[in-house]
Amino acid sequence: MVEMTYRDAIKTTLVEEMDRDPSVLLLGEDIGIYQGTFRITEGLLERYGPKRVIDTPISELGFIGAAIGMAMLGLRPVVEVMTWNFSLPAADQILQNAAKVRYFSGGQVDVPMVIRGPNGAGVQLSAQHSQSFESFYGHFPGLKVAAPATPADAKGLLRTAIRGRDPVIFLEHAALYGTRGRVPDGDHAVPFGRATVVRAGSDATVVAYSRMLHLALAAAERLAQDGIECEVVDVRTLRPLDVETIAASVRATHRAVVVQEQWKPYGAAAEITAAIYEHCFDDLDAPVERVTGEDVPAPYARNLELLAFANEEKIVEAVRRVTA
Amino acid sequence: MRQLDQTLSAELLLDWYRTMVLVRRFEEQTERSFRRGKIGGYLHVYTGQEAVATGFLAALRPDDIYFTGYRDHAHALVRGTDPGAVMAELYGKATGVCKGKGGSMHLFDVERGFYGGYGIVGGHIPLAVGAAYTLRYRDTDRVCLCFLGDGAVNCGAFHEAANLAGLWGREGLCPVVFVIENNQYAMGTSVERSSAVRHLARRFDAYDIPNEQCDGMDVIAVYEAARRIVDDVRRTGRPYGIEAITYRFAGHGAADLFQPYRDRKEIEAWKARDPIVLLEQRLRGQGALDDQKVDEIGAWADRVVEEAVTFAEASPQPPPEELYTDVYGD
Ligand SMILES: Cc1ncc(C[n+]2csc(CCOP(=O)(O)OP(=O)(O)O)c2C)c(N)n1
């Protein structure tokens, strides 16, 4: 075990995988000479050279499409999107090609690639730069979607993503890059589709992921002072989704709150909530609550922005309602 | 038709002739099968353009690879993919090249280097560029062909991919040949009405990619250009763009029957340069083909197509479990 930041966990994994396997290479805007917008790729151009650390033009459609072609030919490209907001010009490539060539080719090709970068709310970045894509990409079969909350999971899930045979949407959170945590040494890998119980409790289950996990844990601490013990489950990957672990927790606590940073309609929280009803209807002692952001584009003004996203207070209130 | 290259044997030309006749008869059959409701979805046939796929794919080595759009039956057949498996795919059968999961627009035959047909106009072009990079990353001298339509050059994907190819090509890392199949129309929109620059090959000038046009009705002209370009790209690792001027005789898709966007006279004028007839005349002039041989080859192609249909008809539908396979690799 060694303590490191979420950022270093990602970077270390890239280095370990690139050292291990020459078919792993990186592409993205300003990942080389500029050293990476969030410094994930600092020093990697020097270490691996321009053939493996490719600075691309502002051309998301082009280079993500090219990475798909590389993956189809057996390379393992890891693409950095400067932020997930800029993945939209490439959505055609990701949704129409990466997600589907295996299927419509009748299984003739693998697409072993990772697209990674910061997702979610920023600070006063307003509507175009402060949004989440897990629900959007999570909708499409053929893609896998991971959203690690801790350095250990960032490392373990990224390793699994790089070594796998499928295209992975790897959603980091800009607000987590500086957070620290203990990370297992060596070939630490976290399988996809395994949620984890991060905090044990008997009164209610709080389901979260990415940055929201930390708000859920903080809310649980506050509620514990009033004698309400929350079990907090980190789903870690949204596709595949580990319904079993979530359901097992809800069967024990009989109450559930599902947290997601942004928009409620058609979202990941809706999916998880529906799964709880499908699997635990008879076990529930209260309707499942969803804690989400408000249904508006992100505002710029700081006071409005603070109202716009899910927060600790909203989680506390929701848990109080389901346990009342 | 061009002066015959001495190195092109009559045997080789006859081979191309057979291939082109097979493609023509195959496509005529797919239209009939579509009308009978045997083939579903969209169906885009290749009649008129046979010389382009034939000439270009003839210039490839067996280990080279290629991508194309949705008008893709010929690109599979020319390279030797089993016509029965192609027809079965169109019929949505388990024995199809993609187990009935791709259909007309998404044929694949990775074993023969065919990395697929794609239904979104322009969407496959970046894939070909990445694939080409990979061939050099792996230190091979293999090349990648990317067929695209005249409509596709107006897509952002074309421009982003061409720019990347130009950049990566500087280091000798992008052995891709972009083949614009300019059949004059994107559905009902003519090149004149869709492209500010009608000389489509010149689009590549913007990305420092050498380029040229060729007569896409003349398989020898196509092949000679293809051969020279493919050899050059193989040697340099730099991309190349070529526009083959051709024409599609049929409607855009099998449902496009009335074709208000073009008149009969235009179609007839192009049919006077039917690539199969042009080659036939050439071979007759050489004494390599006569009435009897033409009939024989026609009968052979009909038989192959008929067998393909019989195979497709007799093949089972994919089993229901197949719905869930091939979504993920692990
Ligand atoms: C992005 C996109 N827009 C529109 C379509 C519908 N569409 C299918 S084929 C086609 C025309 C394309 O023409 P071209 O690229 O010249 O190919 P051709 O049909 O001539 O072979 C159109 C508009 C599509 N498939 N994809």
PDB file of C-alpha atoms and ligand atoms in Angstrom, chain B residues 44 49 70-71 119-121 149-152 181 183 185-187 248 252, ligand 1:
ATOM      1  CA  HIS B  44     -27.393   0.168 -52.183  1.00  0.00           C
ATOM      2  CA  GLN B  49     -18.825   1.369 -60.367  1.00  0.00           C
ATOM      3  CA  TYR B  70     -22.383   1.172 -47.000  1.00  0.00           C
ATOM      4  CA  ARG B  71     -22.280   0.485 -50.772  1.00  0.00           C
ATOM      5  CA  GLY B 119     -23.636   3.178 -42.504  1.00  0.00           C
ATOM      6  CA  ILE B 120     -22.872   6.679 -41.338  1.00  0.00           C
ATOM      7  CA  VAL B 121     -21.558   8.740 -44.232  1.00  0.00           C
ATOM      8  CA  GLY B 149     -18.248   8.566 -51.696  1.00  0.00           C
ATOM      9  CA  ASP B 150     -18.382  12.039 -53.203  1.00  0.00           C
ATOM     10  CA  GLY B 151     -20.921  12.897 -50.516  1.00  0.00           C
ATOM     11  CA  ALA B 152     -18.522  11.921 -47.737  1.00  0.00           C
ATOM     12  CA  GLU B 181     -15.645   6.973 -55.605  1.00  0.00           C
ATOM     13  CA  ASN B 183     -20.337   8.479 -58.761  1.00  0.00           C
ATOM     14  CA  TYR B 185     -24.423  11.803 -56.628  1.00  0.00           C
ATOM     15  CA  ALA B 186     -24.977  11.656 -52.902  1.00  0.00           C
ATOM     16  CA  MET B 187     -28.508  10.288 -52.947  1.00  0.00           C
ATOM     17  CA  ARG B 248     -23.934   4.605 -60.472  1.00  0.00           C
ATOM     18  CA  HIS B 252     -29.239   5.467 -54.752  1.00  0.00           C
TER      19      HIS B 252
HETATM   20  C1  LIG C   1     -24.102  11.310 -41.560  1.00  0.00           C
HETATM   21  C2  LIG C   1     -25.122  10.783 -42.526  1.00  0.00           C
HETATM   22  N1  LIG C   1     -26.002  11.648 -43.090  1.00  0.00           N
HETATM   23  C3  LIG C   1     -26.907  11.187 -43.968  1.00  0.00           C
HETATM   24  C4  LIG C   1     -26.980   9.863 -44.267  1.00  0.00           C
HETATM   25  C5  LIG C   1     -28.022   9.350 -45.267  1.00  0.00           C
HETATM   26  N2  LIG C   1     -27.349   8.986 -46.510  1.00  0.00           N
HETATM   27  C6  LIG C   1     -27.051   7.706 -46.756  1.00  0.00           C
HETATM   28  S1  LIG C   1     -26.198   7.534 -48.152  1.00  0.00           S
HETATM   29  C7  LIG C   1     -26.187   9.181 -48.472  1.00  0.00           C
HETATM   30  C8  LIG C   1     -25.485   9.716 -49.684  1.00  0.00           C
HETATM   31  C9  LIG C   1     -24.009   9.521 -49.601  1.00  0.00           C
HETATM   32  O1  LIG C   1     -23.412   9.711 -50.849  1.00  0.00           O
HETATM   33  P1  LIG C   1     -21.928   9.322 -51.186  1.00  0.00           P
HETATM   34  O2  LIG C   1     -21.052   9.503 -50.006  1.00  0.00           O
HETATM   35  O3  LIG C   1     -21.561  10.059 -52.419  1.00  0.00           O
HETATM   36  O4  LIG C   1     -21.962   7.769 -51.478  1.00  0.00           O
HETATM   37  P2  LIG C   1     -22.698   7.003 -52.663  1.00  0.00           P
HETATM   38  O5  LIG C   1     -24.120   6.766 -52.204  1.00  0.00           O
HETATM   39  O6  LIG C   1     -22.636   7.873 -53.846  1.00  0.00           O
HETATM   40  O7  LIG C   1     -21.989   5.722 -52.819  1.00  0.00           O
HETATM   41  C10 LIG C   1     -26.899   9.837 -47.491  1.00  0.00           C
HETATM   42  C11 LIG C   1     -27.146  11.291 -47.476  1.00  0.00           C
HETATM   43  C12 LIG C   1     -26.086   8.995 -43.628  1.00  0.00           C
HETATM   44  N3  LIG C   1     -26.116   7.669 -43.827  1.00  0.00           N
HETATM   45  N4  LIG C   1     -25.154   9.480 -42.790  1.00  0.00           N
END
